[in-house]
XYZ file of C-alpha atoms in Angstrom:
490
model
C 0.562 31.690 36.524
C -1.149 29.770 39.845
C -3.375 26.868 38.675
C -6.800 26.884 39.663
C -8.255 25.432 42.684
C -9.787 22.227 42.838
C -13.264 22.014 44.071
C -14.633 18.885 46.255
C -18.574 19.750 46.958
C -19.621 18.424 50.138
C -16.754 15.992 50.465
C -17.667 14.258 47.012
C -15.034 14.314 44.397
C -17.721 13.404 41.545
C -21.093 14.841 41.446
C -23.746 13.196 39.835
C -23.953 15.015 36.947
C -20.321 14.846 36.286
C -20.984 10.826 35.848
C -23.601 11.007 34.011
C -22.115 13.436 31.528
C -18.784 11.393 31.886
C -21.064 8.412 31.067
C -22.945 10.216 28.115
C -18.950 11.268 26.216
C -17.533 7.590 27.041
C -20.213 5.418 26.167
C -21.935 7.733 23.492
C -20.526 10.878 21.855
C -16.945 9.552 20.881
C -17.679 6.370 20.036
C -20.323 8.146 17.534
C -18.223 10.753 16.767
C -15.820 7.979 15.513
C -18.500 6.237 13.826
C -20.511 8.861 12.510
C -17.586 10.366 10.662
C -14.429 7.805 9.986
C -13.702 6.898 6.325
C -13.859 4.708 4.353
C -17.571 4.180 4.923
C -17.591 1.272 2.827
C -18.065 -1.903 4.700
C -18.789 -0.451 8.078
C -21.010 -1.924 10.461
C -22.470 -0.784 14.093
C -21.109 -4.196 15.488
C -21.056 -4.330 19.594
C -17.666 -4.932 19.378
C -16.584 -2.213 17.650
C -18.880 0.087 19.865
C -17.276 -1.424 22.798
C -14.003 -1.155 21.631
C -14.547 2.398 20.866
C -16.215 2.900 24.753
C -12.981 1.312 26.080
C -10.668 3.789 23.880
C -12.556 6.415 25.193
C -11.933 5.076 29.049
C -8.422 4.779 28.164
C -8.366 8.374 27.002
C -10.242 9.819 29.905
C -8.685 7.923 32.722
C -5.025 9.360 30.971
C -6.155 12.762 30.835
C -8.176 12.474 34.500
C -4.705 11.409 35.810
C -2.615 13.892 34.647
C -4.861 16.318 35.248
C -7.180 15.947 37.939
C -9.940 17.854 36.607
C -13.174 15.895 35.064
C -14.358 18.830 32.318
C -10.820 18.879 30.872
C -10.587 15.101 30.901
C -14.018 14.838 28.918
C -12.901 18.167 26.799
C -9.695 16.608 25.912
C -10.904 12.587 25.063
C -13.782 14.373 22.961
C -10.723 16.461 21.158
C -8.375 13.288 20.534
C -11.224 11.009 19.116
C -11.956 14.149 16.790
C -8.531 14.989 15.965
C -7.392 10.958 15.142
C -10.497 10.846 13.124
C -9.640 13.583 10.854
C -6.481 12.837 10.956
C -7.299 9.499 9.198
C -9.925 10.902 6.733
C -7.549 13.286 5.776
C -4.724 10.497 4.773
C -7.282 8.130 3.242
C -8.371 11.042 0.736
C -4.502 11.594 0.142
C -3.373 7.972 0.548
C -5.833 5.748 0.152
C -5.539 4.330 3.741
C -6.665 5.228 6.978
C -4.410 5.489 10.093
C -2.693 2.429 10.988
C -0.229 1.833 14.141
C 2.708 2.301 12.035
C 1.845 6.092 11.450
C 3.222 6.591 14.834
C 6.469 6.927 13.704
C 5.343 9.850 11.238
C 5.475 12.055 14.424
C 9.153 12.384 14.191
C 9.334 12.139 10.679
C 6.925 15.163 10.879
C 9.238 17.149 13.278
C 12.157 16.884 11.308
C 10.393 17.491 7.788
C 7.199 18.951 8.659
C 6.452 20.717 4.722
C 6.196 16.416 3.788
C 3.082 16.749 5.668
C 1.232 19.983 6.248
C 0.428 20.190 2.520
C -2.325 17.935 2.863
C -4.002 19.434 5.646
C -6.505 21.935 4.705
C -6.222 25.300 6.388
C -8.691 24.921 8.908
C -6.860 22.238 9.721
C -3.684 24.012 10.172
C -5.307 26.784 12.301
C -6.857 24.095 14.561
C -3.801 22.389 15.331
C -2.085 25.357 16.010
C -5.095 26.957 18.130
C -5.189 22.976 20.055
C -1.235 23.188 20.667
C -1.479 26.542 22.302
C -4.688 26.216 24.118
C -4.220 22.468 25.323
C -1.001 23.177 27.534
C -2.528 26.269 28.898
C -5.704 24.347 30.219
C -3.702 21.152 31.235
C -1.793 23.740 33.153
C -4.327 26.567 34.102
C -7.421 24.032 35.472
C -5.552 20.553 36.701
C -6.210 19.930 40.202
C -3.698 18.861 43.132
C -6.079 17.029 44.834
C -4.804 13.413 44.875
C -8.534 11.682 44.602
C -9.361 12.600 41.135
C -6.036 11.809 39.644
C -6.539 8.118 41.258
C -9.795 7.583 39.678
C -8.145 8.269 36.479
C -5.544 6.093 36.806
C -7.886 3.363 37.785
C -10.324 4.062 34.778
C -7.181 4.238 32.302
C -5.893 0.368 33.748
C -9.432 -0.491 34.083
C -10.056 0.108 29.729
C -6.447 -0.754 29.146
C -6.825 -3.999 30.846
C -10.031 -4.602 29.182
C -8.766 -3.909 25.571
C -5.833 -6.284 26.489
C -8.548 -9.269 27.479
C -10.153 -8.650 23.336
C -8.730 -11.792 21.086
C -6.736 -9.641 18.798
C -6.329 -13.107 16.864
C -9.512 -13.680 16.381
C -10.986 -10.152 15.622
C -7.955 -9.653 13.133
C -6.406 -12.880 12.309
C -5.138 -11.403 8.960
C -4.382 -8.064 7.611
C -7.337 -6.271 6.251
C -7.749 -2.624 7.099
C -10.603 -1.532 5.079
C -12.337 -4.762 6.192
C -11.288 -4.312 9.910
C -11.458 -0.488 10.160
C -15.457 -1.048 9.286
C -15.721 -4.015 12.054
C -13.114 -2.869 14.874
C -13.290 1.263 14.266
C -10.083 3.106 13.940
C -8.994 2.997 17.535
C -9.922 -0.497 17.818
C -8.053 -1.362 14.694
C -5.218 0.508 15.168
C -4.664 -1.162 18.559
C -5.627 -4.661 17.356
C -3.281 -4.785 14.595
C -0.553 -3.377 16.839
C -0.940 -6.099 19.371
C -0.952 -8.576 16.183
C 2.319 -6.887 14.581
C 3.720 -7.630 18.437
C 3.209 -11.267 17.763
C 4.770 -11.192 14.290
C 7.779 -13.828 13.798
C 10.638 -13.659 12.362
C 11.632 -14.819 9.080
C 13.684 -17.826 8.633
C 17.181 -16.951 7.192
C 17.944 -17.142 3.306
C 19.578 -19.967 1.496
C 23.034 -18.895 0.620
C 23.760 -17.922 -2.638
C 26.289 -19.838 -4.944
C 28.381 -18.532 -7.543
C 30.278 -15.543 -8.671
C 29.098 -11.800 -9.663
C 27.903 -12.196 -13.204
C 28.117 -8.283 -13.691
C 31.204 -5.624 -13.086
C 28.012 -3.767 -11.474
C 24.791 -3.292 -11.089
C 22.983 -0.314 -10.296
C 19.242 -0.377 -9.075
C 17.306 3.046 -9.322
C 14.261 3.431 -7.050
C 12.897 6.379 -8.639
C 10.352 8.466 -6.249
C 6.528 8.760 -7.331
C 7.433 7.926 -11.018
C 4.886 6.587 -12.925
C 4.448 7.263 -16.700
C 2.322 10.277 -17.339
C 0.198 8.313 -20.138
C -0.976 5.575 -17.494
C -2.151 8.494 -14.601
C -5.312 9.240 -16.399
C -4.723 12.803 -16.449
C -7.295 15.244 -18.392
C -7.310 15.282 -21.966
C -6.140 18.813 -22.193
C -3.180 18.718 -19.829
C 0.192 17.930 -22.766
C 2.162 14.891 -21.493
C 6.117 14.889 -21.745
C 8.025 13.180 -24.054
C 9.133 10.290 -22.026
C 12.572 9.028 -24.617
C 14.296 7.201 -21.794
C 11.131 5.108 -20.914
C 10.740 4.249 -23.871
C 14.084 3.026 -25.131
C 14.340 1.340 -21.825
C 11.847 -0.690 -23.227
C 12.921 -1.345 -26.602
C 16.223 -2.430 -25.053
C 15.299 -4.206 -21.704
C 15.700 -8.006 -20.848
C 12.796 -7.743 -19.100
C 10.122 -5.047 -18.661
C 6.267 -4.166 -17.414
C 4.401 -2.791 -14.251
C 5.611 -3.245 -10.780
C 2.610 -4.303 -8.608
C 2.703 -1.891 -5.372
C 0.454 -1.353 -2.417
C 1.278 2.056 -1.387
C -0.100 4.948 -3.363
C 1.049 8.795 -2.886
C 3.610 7.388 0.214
C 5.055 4.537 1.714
C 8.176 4.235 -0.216
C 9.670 1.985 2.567
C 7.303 -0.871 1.419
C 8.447 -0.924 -2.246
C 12.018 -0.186 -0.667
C 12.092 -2.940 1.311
C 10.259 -5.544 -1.171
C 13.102 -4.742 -4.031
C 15.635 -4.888 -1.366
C 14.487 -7.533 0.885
C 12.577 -10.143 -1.564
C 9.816 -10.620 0.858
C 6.174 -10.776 -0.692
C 3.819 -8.290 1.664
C 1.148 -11.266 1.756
C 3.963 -12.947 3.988
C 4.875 -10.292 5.815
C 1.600 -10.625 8.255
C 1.058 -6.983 9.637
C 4.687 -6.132 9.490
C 3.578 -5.470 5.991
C 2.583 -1.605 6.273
C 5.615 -0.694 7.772
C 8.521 -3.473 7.114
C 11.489 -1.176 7.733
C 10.182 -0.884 11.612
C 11.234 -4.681 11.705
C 13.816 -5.069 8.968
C 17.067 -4.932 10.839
C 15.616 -8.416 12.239
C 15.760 -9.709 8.772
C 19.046 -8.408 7.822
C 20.299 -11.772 6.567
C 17.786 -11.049 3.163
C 18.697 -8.056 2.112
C 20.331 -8.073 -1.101
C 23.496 -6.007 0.033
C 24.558 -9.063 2.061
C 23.404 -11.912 -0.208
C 25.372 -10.533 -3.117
C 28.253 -9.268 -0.589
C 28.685 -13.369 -0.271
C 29.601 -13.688 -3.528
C 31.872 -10.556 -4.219
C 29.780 -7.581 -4.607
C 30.930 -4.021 -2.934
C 27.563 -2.673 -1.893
C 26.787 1.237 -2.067
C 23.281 2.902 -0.943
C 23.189 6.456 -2.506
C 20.267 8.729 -1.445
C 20.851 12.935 -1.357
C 18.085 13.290 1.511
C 18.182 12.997 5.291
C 19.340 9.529 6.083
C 17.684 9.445 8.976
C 14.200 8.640 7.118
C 12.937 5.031 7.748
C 16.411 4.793 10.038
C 18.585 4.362 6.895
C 21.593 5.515 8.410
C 21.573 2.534 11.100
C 19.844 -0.147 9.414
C 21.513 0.141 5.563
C 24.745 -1.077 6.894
C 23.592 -3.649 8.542
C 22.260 -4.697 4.998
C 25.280 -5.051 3.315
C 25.769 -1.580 2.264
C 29.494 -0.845 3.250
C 29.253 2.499 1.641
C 26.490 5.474 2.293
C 26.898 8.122 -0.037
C 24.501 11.299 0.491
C 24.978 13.373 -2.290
C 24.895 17.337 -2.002
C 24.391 19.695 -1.247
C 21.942 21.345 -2.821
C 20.433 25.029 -2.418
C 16.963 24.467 -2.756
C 14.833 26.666 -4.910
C 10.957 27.004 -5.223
C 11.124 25.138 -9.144
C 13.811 22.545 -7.365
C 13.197 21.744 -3.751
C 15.644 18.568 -4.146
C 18.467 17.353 -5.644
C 17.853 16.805 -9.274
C 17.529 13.614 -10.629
C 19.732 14.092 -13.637
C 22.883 15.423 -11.186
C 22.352 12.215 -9.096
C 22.188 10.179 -12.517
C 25.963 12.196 -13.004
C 26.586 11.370 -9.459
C 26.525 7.627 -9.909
C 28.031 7.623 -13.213
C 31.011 8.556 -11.439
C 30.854 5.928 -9.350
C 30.607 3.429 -11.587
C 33.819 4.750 -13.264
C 35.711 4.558 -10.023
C 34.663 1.289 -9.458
C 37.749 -1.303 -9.269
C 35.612 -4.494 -8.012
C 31.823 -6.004 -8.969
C 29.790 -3.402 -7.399
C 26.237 -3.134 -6.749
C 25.005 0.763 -6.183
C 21.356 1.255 -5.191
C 20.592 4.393 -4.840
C 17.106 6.470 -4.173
C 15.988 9.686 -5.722
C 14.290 12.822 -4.295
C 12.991 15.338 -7.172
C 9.444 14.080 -7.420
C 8.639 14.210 -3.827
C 6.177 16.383 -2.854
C 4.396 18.785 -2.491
C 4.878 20.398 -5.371
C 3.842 24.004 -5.112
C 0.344 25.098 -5.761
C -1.751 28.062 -8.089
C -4.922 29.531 -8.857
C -5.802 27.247 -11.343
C -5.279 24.131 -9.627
C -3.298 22.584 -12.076
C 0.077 23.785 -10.894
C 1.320 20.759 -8.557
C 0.506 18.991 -11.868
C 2.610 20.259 -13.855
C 5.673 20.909 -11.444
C 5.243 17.200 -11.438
C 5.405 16.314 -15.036
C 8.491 18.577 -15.394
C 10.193 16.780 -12.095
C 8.908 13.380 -13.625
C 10.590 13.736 -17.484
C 13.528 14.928 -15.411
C 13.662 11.443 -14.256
C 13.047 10.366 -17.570
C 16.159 12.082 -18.734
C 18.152 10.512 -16.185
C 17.242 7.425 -17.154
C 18.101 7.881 -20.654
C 21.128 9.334 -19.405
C 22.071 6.141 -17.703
C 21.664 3.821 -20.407
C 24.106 6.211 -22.681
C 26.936 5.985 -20.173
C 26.332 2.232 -19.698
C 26.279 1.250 -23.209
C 29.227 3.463 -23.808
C 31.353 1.607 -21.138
C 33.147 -2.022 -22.239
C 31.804 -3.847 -19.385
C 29.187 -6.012 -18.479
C 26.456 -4.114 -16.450
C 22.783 -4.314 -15.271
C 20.390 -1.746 -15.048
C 17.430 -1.709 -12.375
C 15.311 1.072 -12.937
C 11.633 1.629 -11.129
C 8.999 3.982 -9.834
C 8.384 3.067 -5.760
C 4.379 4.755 -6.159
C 1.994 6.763 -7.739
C 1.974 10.272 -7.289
C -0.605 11.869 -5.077
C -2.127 14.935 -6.444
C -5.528 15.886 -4.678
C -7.881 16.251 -7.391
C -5.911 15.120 -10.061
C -4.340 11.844 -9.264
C -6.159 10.180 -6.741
C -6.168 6.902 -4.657
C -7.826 4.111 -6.549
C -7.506 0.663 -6.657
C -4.874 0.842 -10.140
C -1.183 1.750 -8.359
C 1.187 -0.244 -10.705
C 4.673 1.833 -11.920
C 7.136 0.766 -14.434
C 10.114 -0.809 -13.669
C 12.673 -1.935 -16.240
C 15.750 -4.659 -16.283
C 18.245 -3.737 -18.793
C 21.785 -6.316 -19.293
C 24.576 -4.424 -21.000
C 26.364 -4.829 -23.431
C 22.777 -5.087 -25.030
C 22.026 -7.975 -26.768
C 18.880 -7.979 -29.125
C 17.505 -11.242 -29.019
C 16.831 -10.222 -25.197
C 14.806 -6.565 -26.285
C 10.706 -6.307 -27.308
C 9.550 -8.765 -24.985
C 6.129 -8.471 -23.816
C 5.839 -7.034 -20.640
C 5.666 -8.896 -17.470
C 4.490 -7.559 -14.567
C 6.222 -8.079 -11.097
C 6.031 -7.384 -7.403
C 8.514 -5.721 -5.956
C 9.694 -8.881 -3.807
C 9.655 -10.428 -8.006
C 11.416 -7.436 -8.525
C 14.384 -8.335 -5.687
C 14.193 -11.925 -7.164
C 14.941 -11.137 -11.287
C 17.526 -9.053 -10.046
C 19.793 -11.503 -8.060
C 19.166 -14.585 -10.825
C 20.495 -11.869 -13.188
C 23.434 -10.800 -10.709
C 24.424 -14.553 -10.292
C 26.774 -16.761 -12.665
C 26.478 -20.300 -10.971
């Protein structure tokens, strides 16, 4: 294929109405494009600076694409397309999620390679064919109409440093001296935002190392289950028609737990890493600044924290069990550098349409063997997979539903499970058991501002003076906290 000729009328690279249409798309069209259509709508306001920093996203966008490319219709074509596409990329994750897009989704890209069905059930199917119809056509125009003349691809460079240059000059500290994306997305726009808190998460500081603990293990083990997108089924607001489980296991873990109630999280549908790395970590999100959205990006920083090496200190043999791809939220590298001298990645398992994942009641048989193995205090933390989604879909949109409540009083059984073997065994144990989010079910279970899951603390041998407590509800960093106390005999 020979790429088409560049034309230069009359010696000028840029005719006047190339600038003025270039003009119309950077100053006008995406910044209203972005306006016009970005959720949430709530709170947003036609501020200068957020039109400006919207123009200067725009130059950043068209000088990139005028360099590479040479040619000023696919430049405009192509910064019209990525405002569009970022925009409904965002709307679509803040109907899902609750959230719009934030810097940190840039490492969903390769997340999104590797396990692409995670993500392409919540894009609608125009969606789909527009992505596929932009991946195909965009190399073919990059290719078919860039131009070799080297004039046009030095403008672009020279608009892309002049925005970048400008949008480095903006006060990032004083446009977004705390995290607050719904207040900032309506104030700074979704480029503007995303940029601003990037440069801010840049600036973020490390945290100052732990105390150290003091004492012995006060358990032969303890085993911490972060249980994906459970929640209990009575607390979703589901229809009044739709038959809930029997949920046993919750409910003796209740009548038997030392301490018990909701677990205060921020994600909803997603963002397991932030509940993750709270219960691991013991780090409250209102002190994490903007590392707070994605903490595992910086966590290998904090590694001193983690609860694998605090309790390591004081005789603890730490295991991390999860029967997924380790390489999600860089587990594989960062978990033993948190203490976790073990990784154990149970499987494998043939998935089927009814089970895409391992089960949760094999990986409740899975550590049960562990714990019988075990010859020192041990702490196991492991991480479940059979409520992810997406759970497959019908006619009578009900179906992810229900594939959910029969994954979800899996868990249940697991649970229940657990506590058996554990109150069968003549040692001293504890039992961490909790739900990292909400489950996201468009049209069902949606984002709202109610996103608490249960979590329960159990002490074996059981000891009844310690059951029927009212429940007390936690963060996850609270979470971390209870744990340890419990773990430690001073």
């Amino acid at each position: 294929m020979q790429r088409m000729p560049c034309r230069v009328h009359n010696g000028i690279f840029m005719s006047a109405f190339q600038v003025l249409v270039s003009f119309v798309v950077i100053v006008f069209l995406t910044p209203a494009i972005e306006y016009a259509v970005v959720m949430p709508r709530a709170g947003r306001q036609a501020l200068p600076f957020r039109w400006t920093l919207d123009i200067l996203c725009s130059m950043v966008a068209y000088g990139g694409w005028l360099a590479a490319t040479g040619s000023i219709p696919i430049a405009l074509l192509m910064t019209c397309a990525l405002m569009a596409v970022t925009v409904v990329a965002s709307n679509i994750k803040f109907r899902v999620l609750g959230e719009p897009l934030l810097f940190s989704d840039v490492v969903v890209a390769r997340s999104f390679l590797q396990h692409p069905k995670f993500y392409l059930f919540s894009i609608p199917l125009a969606g789909r064919i527009a992505l596929l119809v932009l991946a195909i056509a965009a190399p073919f125009l990059l290719w078919a109409y860039s131009c070799a003349a080297v004039l046009p691809h030095l403008i672009g460079v020279g608009v892309l440093l002049l925005g970048g240059l400008s949008i480095w000059l903006y006060p990032a500290q004083k446009l977004a001296p705390t995290p607050d994306i719904t207040r900032d997305a309506g104030t700074l726009g979704l480029p503007g935002s995303i940029i601003m808190y990037w440069r801010q998460w840049r600036r973020s500081v490390d945290l100052p190392p732990p105390a150290a603990l003091q004492g012995k293990p006060a358990y032969d083990m303890v085993v911490i289950v972060q249980c994906e997108s459970f929640a209990d089924p009575a607390r979703l607001g589901l229809p009044p028609d739709i038959p809930l489980p029997a949920m046993p296991g919750l409910k003796r873990a209740y009548d038997i737990a030392s301490q018990w109630g909701p677990l205060c999280v921020s994600g909803f549908g997603a963002y397991t890493m932030r509940s993750e790395y709270g219960v691991i970590f013991g780090q409250e999100e209102t002190d994490l600044g903007f590392r707070r959205y994605d903490p595992f990006l910086t966590a290998g920083r904090e590694r001193d924290h983690a609860i694998g090496n605090r309790l390591g200190a004081i005789g603890y043999k730490s295991t991390f069990i999860h029967p997924h791809d380790l390489r999600f939220y860089n587990r594989a590298t960062l978990m033993p550098t948190m203490g976790f001298s073990h990784m154990v990645n149970p499987g494998p398992h043939a998935s089927t349409p009814d089970m895409p994942y391992f089960g949760d009641v094999a990986l409740g048989q899975t550590i049960a063997g562990m714990m019988q193995a075990a010859t020192a205090p041990s702490l196991f933390y492991a991480v479940t997979m059979e409520n992810h989604g997406p759970w497959p879909g019908g006619p009578d949109g009900q179906s992810p539903l229900h594939h959910y409540l029969r994954h979800v009083h899996n868990s249940d059984r697991m649970l229940l499970d657990l506590i058996e073997d554990m109150s069968a065994r003549n040692s001293r144990a504890l039992l961490v058991f909790f739900g990292d989010h909400r489950p996201s079910i468009p049209g069902i279970v949606m984002p709202s501002g109610i996103r608490d899951v249960p979590y329960v603390a159990i002490s074996f041998p059981l000891d009844d003076r310690a059951a029927r407590q009212n429940p007390a509800p936690l963060t996850p960093a609270q979470l971390n906290h209870l744990i340890i106390r419990m773990s430690v005999q001073p």
